[in-house]
PDB file of C-alpha atoms in Angstrom:
ATOM      1  CA  MET U   1     -36.028  -5.897   5.499  1.00  0.00           C
ATOM      2  CA  SER U   2     -35.844  -2.150   6.111  1.00  0.00           C
ATOM      3  CA  LYS U   3     -34.274   0.659   3.850  1.00  0.00           C
ATOM      4  CA  VAL U   4     -31.101   2.065   5.390  1.00  0.00           C
ATOM      5  CA  THR U   5     -28.999   4.982   4.355  1.00  0.00           C
ATOM      6  CA  VAL U   6     -25.330   5.083   5.562  1.00  0.00           C
ATOM      7  CA  VAL U   7     -23.412   8.704   5.272  1.00  0.00           C
ATOM      8  CA  GLY U   8     -19.643   8.040   4.746  1.00  0.00           C
ATOM      9  CA  ALA U   9     -17.579   5.753   2.682  1.00  0.00           C
ATOM     10  CA  GLY U  10     -14.415   5.152   4.656  1.00  0.00           C
ATOM     11  CA  VAL U  11     -13.685   2.057   6.524  1.00  0.00           C
ATOM     12  CA  ILE U  12     -16.370   2.603   9.056  1.00  0.00           C
ATOM     13  CA  GLY U  13     -19.156   3.508   6.628  1.00  0.00           C
ATOM     14  CA  LEU U  14     -18.320   0.703   4.114  1.00  0.00           C
ATOM     15  CA  SER U  15     -18.290  -1.797   6.933  1.00  0.00           C
ATOM     16  CA  VAL U  16     -21.551  -0.651   8.498  1.00  0.00           C
ATOM     17  CA  ALA U  17     -23.018  -0.804   4.997  1.00  0.00           C
ATOM     18  CA  HIS U  18     -21.750  -4.463   4.440  1.00  0.00           C
ATOM     19  CA  GLU U  19     -23.007  -5.677   7.678  1.00  0.00           C
ATOM     20  CA  LEU U  20     -26.422  -4.047   7.260  1.00  0.00           C
ATOM     21  CA  ALA U  21     -26.769  -5.600   3.820  1.00  0.00           C
ATOM     22  CA  ALA U  22     -25.768  -9.014   4.981  1.00  0.00           C
ATOM     23  CA  ALA U  23     -28.318  -8.846   7.666  1.00  0.00           C
ATOM     24  CA  GLY U  24     -30.963  -8.451   4.849  1.00  0.00           C
ATOM     25  CA  HIS U  25     -31.461  -4.586   4.797  1.00  0.00           C
ATOM     26  CA  GLN U  26     -31.781  -2.535   1.692  1.00  0.00           C
ATOM     27  CA  VAL U  27     -28.730  -0.127   2.009  1.00  0.00           C
ATOM     28  CA  SER U  28     -27.449   3.055   0.224  1.00  0.00           C
ATOM     29  CA  VAL U  29     -24.203   4.851   0.982  1.00  0.00           C
ATOM     30  CA  VAL U  30     -23.771   8.402   0.215  1.00  0.00           C
ATOM     31  CA  ALA U  31     -20.524  10.361   0.690  1.00  0.00           C
ATOM     32  CA  SER U  32     -18.735  13.381  -0.666  1.00  0.00           C
ATOM     33  CA  ARG U  33     -15.741  11.241  -1.611  1.00  0.00           C
ATOM     34  CA  ASP U  34     -14.873   7.695  -1.860  1.00  0.00           C
ATOM     35  CA  ALA U  35     -12.745   5.397   0.364  1.00  0.00           C
ATOM     36  CA  SER U  36      -9.571   6.225  -1.744  1.00  0.00           C
ATOM     37  CA  ALA U  37      -9.826   9.783  -0.880  1.00  0.00           C
ATOM     38  CA  SER U  38     -10.720   9.389   2.720  1.00  0.00           C
ATOM     39  CA  VAL U  39      -8.455   9.457   5.851  1.00  0.00           C
ATOM     40  CA  SER U  40      -8.861   5.667   5.934  1.00  0.00           C
ATOM     41  CA  SER U  41      -6.568   5.424   2.828  1.00  0.00           C
ATOM     42  CA  VAL U  42      -3.826   7.310   4.727  1.00  0.00           C
ATOM     43  CA  ALA U  43      -3.690   5.132   7.771  1.00  0.00           C
ATOM     44  CA  ALA U  44      -0.943   2.672   8.438  1.00  0.00           C
ATOM     45  CA  ALA U  45      -3.982   0.243   9.145  1.00  0.00           C
ATOM     46  CA  ILE U  46      -2.493  -2.023  11.850  1.00  0.00           C
ATOM     47  CA  TRP U  47      -4.849  -3.565  14.476  1.00  0.00           C
ATOM     48  CA  PHE U  48      -4.225  -1.145  17.393  1.00  0.00           C
ATOM     49  CA  PRO U  49      -6.347   0.996  19.494  1.00  0.00           C
ATOM     50  CA  HIS U  50      -4.406   4.150  18.764  1.00  0.00           C
ATOM     51  CA  ASP U  51      -6.015   7.667  19.682  1.00  0.00           C
ATOM     52  CA  VAL U  52      -9.065   6.231  21.272  1.00  0.00           C
ATOM     53  CA  GLU U  53     -10.134   5.711  24.787  1.00  0.00           C
ATOM     54  CA  VAL U  54      -9.786   1.835  25.520  1.00  0.00           C
ATOM     55  CA  SER U  55     -13.073   1.193  27.219  1.00  0.00           C
ATOM     56  CA  GLY U  56     -14.664  -2.298  27.676  1.00  0.00           C
ATOM     57  CA  ALA U  57     -16.711  -1.569  24.356  1.00  0.00           C
ATOM     58  CA  VAL U  58     -13.604  -0.657  22.560  1.00  0.00           C
ATOM     59  CA  VAL U  59     -11.950  -3.865  23.708  1.00  0.00           C
ATOM     60  CA  ASP U  60     -14.854  -5.991  22.544  1.00  0.00           C
ATOM     61  CA  SER U  61     -15.233  -4.393  19.181  1.00  0.00           C
ATOM     62  CA  GLY U  62     -11.561  -4.675  18.729  1.00  0.00           C
ATOM     63  CA  ARG U  63     -11.625  -8.479  19.596  1.00  0.00           C
ATOM     64  CA  VAL U  64     -14.550  -8.969  17.113  1.00  0.00           C
ATOM     65  CA  THR U  65     -12.669  -7.079  14.465  1.00  0.00           C
ATOM     66  CA  TYR U  66      -9.467  -8.968  15.092  1.00  0.00           C
ATOM     67  CA  GLN U  67     -11.207 -12.137  14.591  1.00  0.00           C
ATOM     68  CA  ARG U  68     -12.904 -11.199  11.342  1.00  0.00           C
ATOM     69  CA  LEU U  69      -9.631  -9.665   9.888  1.00  0.00           C
ATOM     70  CA  GLU U  70      -7.964 -12.760  10.854  1.00  0.00           C
ATOM     71  CA  GLU U  71     -10.454 -14.826   8.717  1.00  0.00           C
ATOM     72  CA  LEU U  72     -10.011 -12.308   5.801  1.00  0.00           C
ATOM     73  CA  ALA U  73      -6.270 -12.762   6.064  1.00  0.00           C
ATOM     74  CA  ARG U  74      -6.686 -16.348   4.628  1.00  0.00           C
ATOM     75  CA  ASP U  75      -7.618 -14.730   1.232  1.00  0.00           C
ATOM     76  CA  PRO U  76      -4.630 -12.727  -0.196  1.00  0.00           C
ATOM     77  CA  GLY U  77      -7.017 -10.680  -2.338  1.00  0.00           C
ATOM     78  CA  THR U  78      -8.435  -8.812   0.634  1.00  0.00           C
ATOM     79  CA  GLY U  79      -5.124  -7.226   1.506  1.00  0.00           C
ATOM     80  CA  VAL U  80      -5.065  -8.333   5.061  1.00  0.00           C
ATOM     81  CA  ARG U  81      -1.941 -10.033   6.532  1.00  0.00           C
ATOM     82  CA  MET U  82      -1.074 -11.302   9.981  1.00  0.00           C
ATOM     83  CA  ARG U  83       2.093  -9.802  11.183  1.00  0.00           C
ATOM     84  CA  THR U  84       4.139  -9.900  14.200  1.00  0.00           C
ATOM     85  CA  GLY U  85       5.675  -6.954  15.661  1.00  0.00           C
ATOM     86  CA  THR U  86       6.321  -5.036  18.969  1.00  0.00           C
ATOM     87  CA  VAL U  87       4.547  -2.245  20.994  1.00  0.00           C
ATOM     88  CA  LEU U  88       7.467  -0.626  22.950  1.00  0.00           C
ATOM     89  CA  THR U  89       6.466   0.599  26.353  1.00  0.00           C
ATOM     90  CA  ARG U  90       8.496   3.442  28.149  1.00  0.00           C
ATOM     91  CA  ARG U  91       6.301   3.974  31.201  1.00  0.00           C
ATOM     92  CA  PRO U  92       6.245   1.974  34.404  1.00  0.00           C
ATOM     93  CA  ASP U  93       2.596   1.488  34.408  1.00  0.00           C
ATOM     94  CA  PRO U  94       1.513   1.305  30.576  1.00  0.00           C
ATOM     95  CA  ASP U  95      -2.235   0.688  29.643  1.00  0.00           C
ATOM     96  CA  LEU U  96      -2.218  -2.928  28.275  1.00  0.00           C
ATOM     97  CA  SER U  97      -5.901  -3.508  28.461  1.00  0.00           C
ATOM     98  CA  TRP U  98      -5.983  -3.745  24.649  1.00  0.00           C
ATOM     99  CA  THR U  99      -4.030  -7.153  24.923  1.00  0.00           C
ATOM    100  CA  ARG U 100      -7.295  -8.802  26.044  1.00  0.00           C
ATOM    101  CA  ALA U 101      -8.284  -8.769  22.439  1.00  0.00           C
ATOM    102  CA  VAL U 102      -5.016 -10.185  21.147  1.00  0.00           C
ATOM    103  CA  PRO U 103      -4.754 -13.975  21.311  1.00  0.00           C
ATOM    104  CA  HIS U 104      -1.030 -14.090  20.597  1.00  0.00           C
ATOM    105  CA  HIS U 105       1.002 -11.575  22.702  1.00  0.00           C
ATOM    106  CA  GLU U 106       3.832 -11.767  25.333  1.00  0.00           C
ATOM    107  CA  ARG U 107       5.353  -9.294  27.749  1.00  0.00           C
ATOM    108  CA  LEU U 108       9.017  -8.502  26.926  1.00  0.00           C
ATOM    109  CA  ALA U 109      11.435  -8.766  29.579  1.00  0.00           C
ATOM    110  CA  GLY U 110      11.850  -5.860  31.896  1.00  0.00           C
ATOM    111  CA  GLY U 111       8.686  -4.398  30.769  1.00  0.00           C
ATOM    112  CA  ALA U 112      10.065  -3.079  27.546  1.00  0.00           C
ATOM    113  CA  GLY U 113       7.125  -3.816  25.619  1.00  0.00           C
ATOM    114  CA  VAL U 114       4.506  -6.340  24.212  1.00  0.00           C
ATOM    115  CA  ARG U 115       5.341  -8.621  21.290  1.00  0.00           C
ATOM    116  CA  CYS U 116       2.210  -9.711  19.435  1.00  0.00           C
ATOM    117  CA  THR U 117       0.634 -10.904  16.257  1.00  0.00           C
ATOM    118  CA  VAL U 118      -1.985  -8.747  14.728  1.00  0.00           C
ATOM    119  CA  PRO U 119      -3.896  -8.118  11.329  1.00  0.00           C
ATOM    120  CA  LEU U 120      -2.353  -5.477   9.008  1.00  0.00           C
ATOM    121  CA  VAL U 121      -4.247  -4.018   6.184  1.00  0.00           C
ATOM    122  CA  GLU U 122      -3.035  -2.934   2.992  1.00  0.00           C
ATOM    123  CA  THR U 123      -5.562   0.143   2.541  1.00  0.00           C
ATOM    124  CA  ASP U 124      -5.809   0.171  -1.293  1.00  0.00           C
ATOM    125  CA  LEU U 125      -6.291  -3.550  -1.532  1.00  0.00           C
ATOM    126  CA  TYR U 126      -8.745  -3.817   1.490  1.00  0.00           C
ATOM    127  CA  LEU U 127     -10.785  -0.781   0.775  1.00  0.00           C
ATOM    128  CA  GLY U 128     -11.273  -1.759  -2.776  1.00  0.00           C
ATOM    129  CA  TRP U 129     -12.346  -5.451  -1.640  1.00  0.00           C
ATOM    130  CA  LEU U 130     -14.705  -3.987   1.011  1.00  0.00           C
ATOM    131  CA  ARG U 131     -16.314  -1.810  -1.509  1.00  0.00           C
ATOM    132  CA  ALA U 132     -16.640  -4.741  -4.037  1.00  0.00           C
ATOM    133  CA  SER U 133     -18.044  -6.864  -1.440  1.00  0.00           C
ATOM    134  CA  ALA U 134     -20.498  -4.374  -0.109  1.00  0.00           C
ATOM    135  CA  LEU U 135     -21.673  -3.912  -3.752  1.00  0.00           C
ATOM    136  CA  ALA U 136     -22.041  -7.520  -4.303  1.00  0.00           C
ATOM    137  CA  LEU U 137     -24.365  -7.618  -1.373  1.00  0.00           C
ATOM    138  CA  GLY U 138     -26.596  -5.102  -3.146  1.00  0.00           C
ATOM    139  CA  VAL U 139     -25.314  -1.882  -1.467  1.00  0.00           C
ATOM    140  CA  ARG U 140     -25.862   1.274  -3.721  1.00  0.00           C
ATOM    141  CA  MET U 141     -23.366   3.884  -3.485  1.00  0.00           C
ATOM    142  CA  ARG U 142     -23.482   7.609  -4.682  1.00  0.00           C
ATOM    143  CA  THR U 143     -21.210  10.625  -4.461  1.00  0.00           C
ATOM    144  CA  ALA U 144     -23.006  13.534  -2.996  1.00  0.00           C
ATOM    145  CA  GLU U 145     -22.343  16.440  -0.504  1.00  0.00           C
ATOM    146  CA  VAL U 146     -24.546  15.865   2.726  1.00  0.00           C
ATOM    147  CA  ARG U 147     -25.199  18.927   4.525  1.00  0.00           C
ATOM    148  CA  SER U 148     -28.296  18.304   6.497  1.00  0.00           C
ATOM    149  CA  VAL U 149     -29.599  14.858   8.139  1.00  0.00           C
ATOM    150  CA  THR U 150     -33.102  16.376   7.857  1.00  0.00           C
ATOM    151  CA  LYS U 151     -32.805  16.902   4.212  1.00  0.00           C
ATOM    152  CA  LEU U 152     -31.305  13.601   3.599  1.00  0.00           C
ATOM    153  CA  LEU U 153     -34.135  11.972   5.436  1.00  0.00           C
ATOM    154  CA  ARG U 154     -36.706  13.744   3.533  1.00  0.00           C
ATOM    155  CA  GLU U 155     -35.004  12.923   0.063  1.00  0.00           C
ATOM    156  CA  ASP U 156     -33.973   9.312   0.684  1.00  0.00           C
ATOM    157  CA  GLU U 157     -36.998   8.451   2.865  1.00  0.00           C
ATOM    158  CA  PRO U 158     -35.085   5.522   4.724  1.00  0.00           C
ATOM    159  CA  ASP U 159     -36.441   3.632   7.448  1.00  0.00           C
ATOM    160  CA  ALA U 160     -33.175   4.402   9.275  1.00  0.00           C
ATOM    161  CA  LEU U 161     -29.945   6.527   8.825  1.00  0.00           C
ATOM    162  CA  VAL U 162     -26.315   5.928  10.076  1.00  0.00           C
ATOM    163  CA  VAL U 163     -24.072   8.781  10.230  1.00  0.00           C
ATOM    164  CA  ALA U 164     -20.604   7.502   9.910  1.00  0.00           C
ATOM    165  CA  ALA U 165     -18.622  10.405   8.240  1.00  0.00           C
ATOM    166  CA  GLY U 166     -15.772  10.580  10.406  1.00  0.00           C
ATOM    167  CA  LEU U 167     -14.990  14.153  11.289  1.00  0.00           C
ATOM    168  CA  GLY U 168     -18.088  15.487   9.393  1.00  0.00           C
ATOM    169  CA  SER U 169     -20.423  13.533  11.629  1.00  0.00           C
ATOM    170  CA  ALA U 170     -20.530  15.939  14.468  1.00  0.00           C
ATOM    171  CA  ALA U 171     -21.618  18.844  12.333  1.00  0.00           C
ATOM    172  CA  LEU U 172     -24.079  16.793  10.590  1.00  0.00           C
ATOM    173  CA  LEU U 173     -25.882  15.861  13.784  1.00  0.00           C
ATOM    174  CA  GLY U 174     -25.361  19.107  15.275  1.00  0.00           C
ATOM    175  CA  ASP U 175     -25.502  17.741  18.858  1.00  0.00           C
ATOM    176  CA  ASP U 176     -21.924  16.981  19.594  1.00  0.00           C
ATOM    177  CA  THR U 177     -19.328  19.194  21.044  1.00  0.00           C
ATOM    178  CA  GLU U 178     -16.706  16.403  21.677  1.00  0.00           C
ATOM    179  CA  SER U 179     -15.320  15.750  18.430  1.00  0.00           C
ATOM    180  CA  PHE U 180     -11.920  16.941  17.212  1.00  0.00           C
ATOM    181  CA  PRO U 181      -9.061  16.152  14.679  1.00  0.00           C
ATOM    182  CA  ILE U 182      -5.728  14.689  15.312  1.00  0.00           C
ATOM    183  CA  ARG U 183      -3.305  15.480  12.685  1.00  0.00           C
ATOM    184  CA  GLY U 184      -1.275  12.554  11.436  1.00  0.00           C
ATOM    185  CA  GLN U 185       1.530  12.803   8.975  1.00  0.00           C
ATOM    186  CA  VAL U 186       3.370   9.787   7.463  1.00  0.00           C
ATOM    187  CA  VAL U 187       6.100   9.067   4.897  1.00  0.00           C
ATOM    188  CA  ARG U 188       6.188   5.876   3.083  1.00  0.00           C
ATOM    189  CA  LEU U 189       9.742   4.400   2.153  1.00  0.00           C
ATOM    190  CA  ALA U 190      10.628   1.650  -0.227  1.00  0.00           C
ATOM    191  CA  ASN U 191      10.615  -1.830   1.725  1.00  0.00           C
ATOM    192  CA  PRO U 192      14.059  -3.304   2.037  1.00  0.00           C
ATOM    193  CA  GLY U 193      12.471  -6.835   2.965  1.00  0.00           C
ATOM    194  CA  LEU U 194      11.172  -5.789   6.321  1.00  0.00           C
ATOM    195  CA  THR U 195       7.940  -7.783   7.738  1.00  0.00           C
ATOM    196  CA  GLU U 196       7.975  -6.905  11.442  1.00  0.00           C
ATOM    197  CA  TRP U 197       6.365  -3.753  12.659  1.00  0.00           C
ATOM    198  CA  PHE U 198       6.785  -1.538  15.752  1.00  0.00           C
ATOM    199  CA  ILE U 199       4.747   1.183  17.746  1.00  0.00           C
ATOM    200  CA  ASP U 200       6.587   3.534  19.969  1.00  0.00           C
ATOM    201  CA  GLY U 201       4.066   5.841  21.221  1.00  0.00           C
ATOM    202  CA  ASP U 202       6.067   7.110  24.100  1.00  0.00           C
ATOM    203  CA  ASN U 203       9.092   7.923  22.247  1.00  0.00           C
ATOM    204  CA  PRO U 204      10.904  11.199  23.739  1.00  0.00           C
ATOM    205  CA  GLY U 205      10.977  12.691  20.197  1.00  0.00           C
ATOM    206  CA  GLY U 206       7.289  12.019  19.387  1.00  0.00           C
ATOM    207  CA  LEU U 207       5.060   9.238  18.323  1.00  0.00           C
ATOM    208  CA  THR U 208       6.996   6.857  16.257  1.00  0.00           C
ATOM    209  CA  TYR U 209       5.971   3.767  14.426  1.00  0.00           C
ATOM    210  CA  MET U 210       6.966   1.655  11.393  1.00  0.00           C
ATOM    211  CA  VAL U 211       4.585  -0.667   9.476  1.00  0.00           C
ATOM    212  CA  PRO U 212       6.018  -2.678   6.577  1.00  0.00           C
ATOM    213  CA  ARG U 213       3.654  -3.643   3.798  1.00  0.00           C
ATOM    214  CA  GLY U 214       4.185  -5.356   0.649  1.00  0.00           C
ATOM    215  CA  ASN U 215       6.472  -2.925  -1.379  1.00  0.00           C
ATOM    216  CA  ASP U 216       6.624  -0.004   1.106  1.00  0.00           C
ATOM    217  CA  VAL U 217       7.135   0.780   4.844  1.00  0.00           C
ATOM    218  CA  VAL U 218       4.621   3.355   6.447  1.00  0.00           C
ATOM    219  CA  CYS U 219       6.639   5.495   8.840  1.00  0.00           C
ATOM    220  CA  GLY U 220       5.263   7.929  11.275  1.00  0.00           C
ATOM    221  CA  GLY U 221       3.975   9.872  12.850  1.00  0.00           C
ATOM    222  CA  THR U 222       2.460  12.856  14.600  1.00  0.00           C
ATOM    223  CA  GLY U 223      -0.481  13.078  16.915  1.00  0.00           C
ATOM    224  CA  GLU U 224      -1.315  16.938  16.767  1.00  0.00           C
ATOM    225  CA  VAL U 225      -4.628  17.179  18.648  1.00  0.00           C
ATOM    226  CA  GLY U 226      -6.986  19.919  17.147  1.00  0.00           C
ATOM    227  CA  SER U 227      -4.929  20.463  13.995  1.00  0.00           C
ATOM    228  CA  TRP U 228      -6.749  20.809  10.682  1.00  0.00           C
ATOM    229  CA  ASP U 229      -3.538  21.370   8.815  1.00  0.00           C
ATOM    230  CA  GLU U 230      -3.373  18.767   6.002  1.00  0.00           C
ATOM    231  CA  GLN U 231      -0.065  20.172   4.418  1.00  0.00           C
ATOM    232  CA  ILE U 232       3.109  18.042   4.394  1.00  0.00           C
ATOM    233  CA  ASP U 233       5.573  19.583   7.002  1.00  0.00           C
ATOM    234  CA  PRO U 234       9.195  18.775   5.621  1.00  0.00           C
ATOM    235  CA  ARG U 235      10.430  19.430   9.286  1.00  0.00           C
ATOM    236  CA  ILE U 236       8.210  16.954  10.854  1.00  0.00           C
ATOM    237  CA  GLU U 237       8.984  14.293   8.060  1.00  0.00           C
ATOM    238  CA  SER U 238      12.670  14.763   8.832  1.00  0.00           C
ATOM    239  CA  GLY U 239      12.133  14.142  12.593  1.00  0.00           C
ATOM    240  CA  ILE U 240       9.853  11.090  11.787  1.00  0.00           C
ATOM    241  CA  LEU U 241      12.616   9.682   9.463  1.00  0.00           C
ATOM    242  CA  SER U 242      15.513  10.236  12.029  1.00  0.00           C
ATOM    243  CA  ARG U 243      13.435   8.590  14.871  1.00  0.00           C
ATOM    244  CA  VAL U 244      12.328   5.552  12.792  1.00  0.00           C
ATOM    245  CA  VAL U 245      16.084   5.078  11.390  1.00  0.00           C
ATOM    246  CA  ALA U 246      17.392   5.171  14.869  1.00  0.00           C
ATOM    247  CA  LEU U 247      15.275   2.147  15.751  1.00  0.00           C
ATOM    248  CA  VAL U 248      15.295   0.493  12.402  1.00  0.00           C
ATOM    249  CA  PRO U 249      18.817   1.258  10.586  1.00  0.00           C
ATOM    250  CA  GLU U 250      18.030  -0.905   7.645  1.00  0.00           C
ATOM    251  CA  LEU U 251      15.652   2.002   6.543  1.00  0.00           C
ATOM    252  CA  ALA U 252      18.491   4.461   6.213  1.00  0.00           C
ATOM    253  CA  GLY U 253      18.709   5.778   2.722  1.00  0.00           C
ATOM    254  CA  GLN U 254      15.648   4.128   1.317  1.00  0.00           C
ATOM    255  CA  PRO U 255      13.841   6.142  -1.309  1.00  0.00           C
ATOM    256  CA  VAL U 256      10.636   7.983  -0.264  1.00  0.00           C
ATOM    257  CA  LEU U 257       7.801   6.722  -2.319  1.00  0.00           C
ATOM    258  CA  SER U 258       4.896   8.919  -1.050  1.00  0.00           C
ATOM    259  CA  ARG U 259       3.934  11.333   1.693  1.00  0.00           C
ATOM    260  CA  ALA U 260       0.568  11.881   3.325  1.00  0.00           C
ATOM    261  CA  VAL U 261      -1.383  13.714   6.090  1.00  0.00           C
ATOM    262  CA  GLY U 262      -4.566  12.661   7.485  1.00  0.00           C
ATOM    263  CA  LEU U 263      -6.963  13.967  10.126  1.00  0.00           C
ATOM    264  CA  ARG U 264      -8.077  11.280  12.699  1.00  0.00           C
ATOM    265  CA  PRO U 265     -11.652  11.554  13.689  1.00  0.00           C
ATOM    266  CA  ALA U 266     -11.261  11.700  17.452  1.00  0.00           C
ATOM    267  CA  ARG U 267     -13.472  12.161  20.174  1.00  0.00           C
ATOM    268  CA  SER U 268     -13.860  11.848  24.064  1.00  0.00           C
ATOM    269  CA  ARG U 269     -15.177   8.520  23.239  1.00  0.00           C
ATOM    270  CA  VAL U 270     -16.247   6.392  20.293  1.00  0.00           C
ATOM    271  CA  ARG U 271     -19.948   7.304  19.696  1.00  0.00           C
ATOM    272  CA  VAL U 272     -22.036   4.153  18.514  1.00  0.00           C
ATOM    273  CA  GLU U 273     -25.771   4.949  19.537  1.00  0.00           C
ATOM    274  CA  LYS U 274     -29.114   6.068  18.632  1.00  0.00           C
ATOM    275  CA  VAL U 275     -29.575   9.759  18.211  1.00  0.00           C
ATOM    276  CA  ALA U 276     -32.521  11.447  19.581  1.00  0.00           C
ATOM    277  CA  GLY U 277     -34.530  14.452  17.917  1.00  0.00           C
ATOM    278  CA  HIS U 278     -35.505  12.813  14.447  1.00  0.00           C
ATOM    279  CA  ASP U 279     -38.832  11.787  12.974  1.00  0.00           C
ATOM    280  CA  ARG U 280     -36.966   8.420  12.036  1.00  0.00           C
ATOM    281  CA  PRO U 281     -34.267   6.369  13.635  1.00  0.00           C
ATOM    282  CA  VAL U 282     -30.760   8.022  13.342  1.00  0.00           C
ATOM    283  CA  PHE U 283     -27.574   6.165  14.554  1.00  0.00           C
ATOM    284  CA  ALA U 284     -24.062   7.521  15.019  1.00  0.00           C
ATOM    285  CA  CYS U 285     -20.871   5.511  14.524  1.00  0.00           C
ATOM    286  CA  TYR U 286     -18.028   7.710  14.524  1.00  0.00           C
ATOM    287  CA  GLY U 287     -15.069   9.202  16.746  1.00  0.00           C
ATOM    288  CA  HIS U 288     -12.632   6.226  16.087  1.00  0.00           C
ATOM    289  CA  GLY U 289      -9.464   8.331  16.292  1.00  0.00           C
ATOM    290  CA  GLY U 290      -6.627   6.172  14.920  1.00  0.00           C
ATOM    291  CA  ALA U 291      -8.615   2.785  15.438  1.00  0.00           C
ATOM    292  CA  GLY U 292     -11.006   3.047  12.518  1.00  0.00           C
ATOM    293  CA  PHE U 293      -9.652  -0.376  10.860  1.00  0.00           C
ATOM    294  CA  THR U 294      -9.252  -1.850  14.454  1.00  0.00           C
ATOM    295  CA  LEU U 295     -12.970  -1.348  15.577  1.00  0.00           C
ATOM    296  CA  SER U 296     -14.575  -1.447  12.104  1.00  0.00           C
ATOM    297  CA  TRP U 297     -16.255  -4.879  12.090  1.00  0.00           C
ATOM    298  CA  GLY U 298     -17.251  -4.786  15.746  1.00  0.00           C
ATOM    299  CA  ASP U 299     -18.923  -1.493  15.562  1.00  0.00           C
ATOM    300  CA  ALA U 300     -20.603  -2.262  12.295  1.00  0.00           C
ATOM    301  CA  ILE U 301     -22.089  -5.371  14.083  1.00  0.00           C
ATOM    302  CA  ARG U 302     -23.244  -3.212  17.040  1.00  0.00           C
ATOM    303  CA  ILE U 303     -24.813  -0.887  14.564  1.00  0.00           C
ATOM    304  CA  THR U 304     -26.601  -3.576  12.701  1.00  0.00           C
ATOM    305  CA  GLU U 305     -27.927  -4.819  16.088  1.00  0.00           C
ATOM    306  CA  LEU U 306     -29.512  -1.332  16.944  1.00  0.00           C
ATOM    307  CA  VAL U 307     -31.002  -1.011  13.554  1.00  0.00           C
ATOM    308  CA  GLY U 308     -32.323  -4.510  13.687  1.00  0.00           C
ATOM    309  CA  ARG U 309     -34.266  -3.757  16.893  1.00  0.00           C
ATOM    310  CA  VAL U 310     -36.031  -0.764  15.483  1.00  0.00           C
ATOM    311  CA  ALA U 311     -36.842  -2.758  12.501  1.00  0.00           C
ATOM    312  CA  GLU U 312     -38.384  -5.517  14.449  1.00  0.00           C
TER     313      GLU U 312
END
């Protein structure tokens, strides 16, 4: 057993802490805000590698996460559901490499898209379940602003440290110029009884998706690269609703339940690796873009394996 500190309490940080504790490590999580206030809570949280380079490692992590979430869907208390829907394609040569991780999928006639069954996460339920599960494994959590990896190593004296703080990770590590935000805006409508989702990433009007959950439907969205603006834009919301209703007329006139903006923690590629330049092992696990829930368990296992090699 080794003592490990994890920085970050979003879906990535909590998943990493959970897997490290399950492997027998003594784990502490420190973050400036808990999961309910993180960008993870804003996500539509459907399994799909959005705003991330779909590399072989991403497909592998996505497959592992798909399998774990499919298992968790057997327990309604986790907030995970298996749902069927459609990824629309409007290009003649769409990248469908992600389908290698999806056991149940089929191409639509004429290349109009892919119909598949994937995990869907109700963020409030799932993040609460994940936090409780980590605590049950002995993970300790505290709220604090982390401004320096060096200072945290000195104060916590861990055997290893994992930086999984989303957009804040690059500044903490100080060796990364490849990270950037992608602004995502959503509006949540009352659910008139829909169960099937869709994603239309190449819609001429802009990114469009609709993800029905229990009592609401998450409608989006935007993909504004480099924007740090977290304010609701009524003009953008109007465009989102117009595009979504054009594809799903049943949503016309449904009341708005809530609105949100989140900044996806993007990077040229996901960073899951040991970081050089520290007197103790430091690992990075961030840059997941809009695929945090999609890659969470796979990358948590990758980090656990890296820490385990050091602890041997």
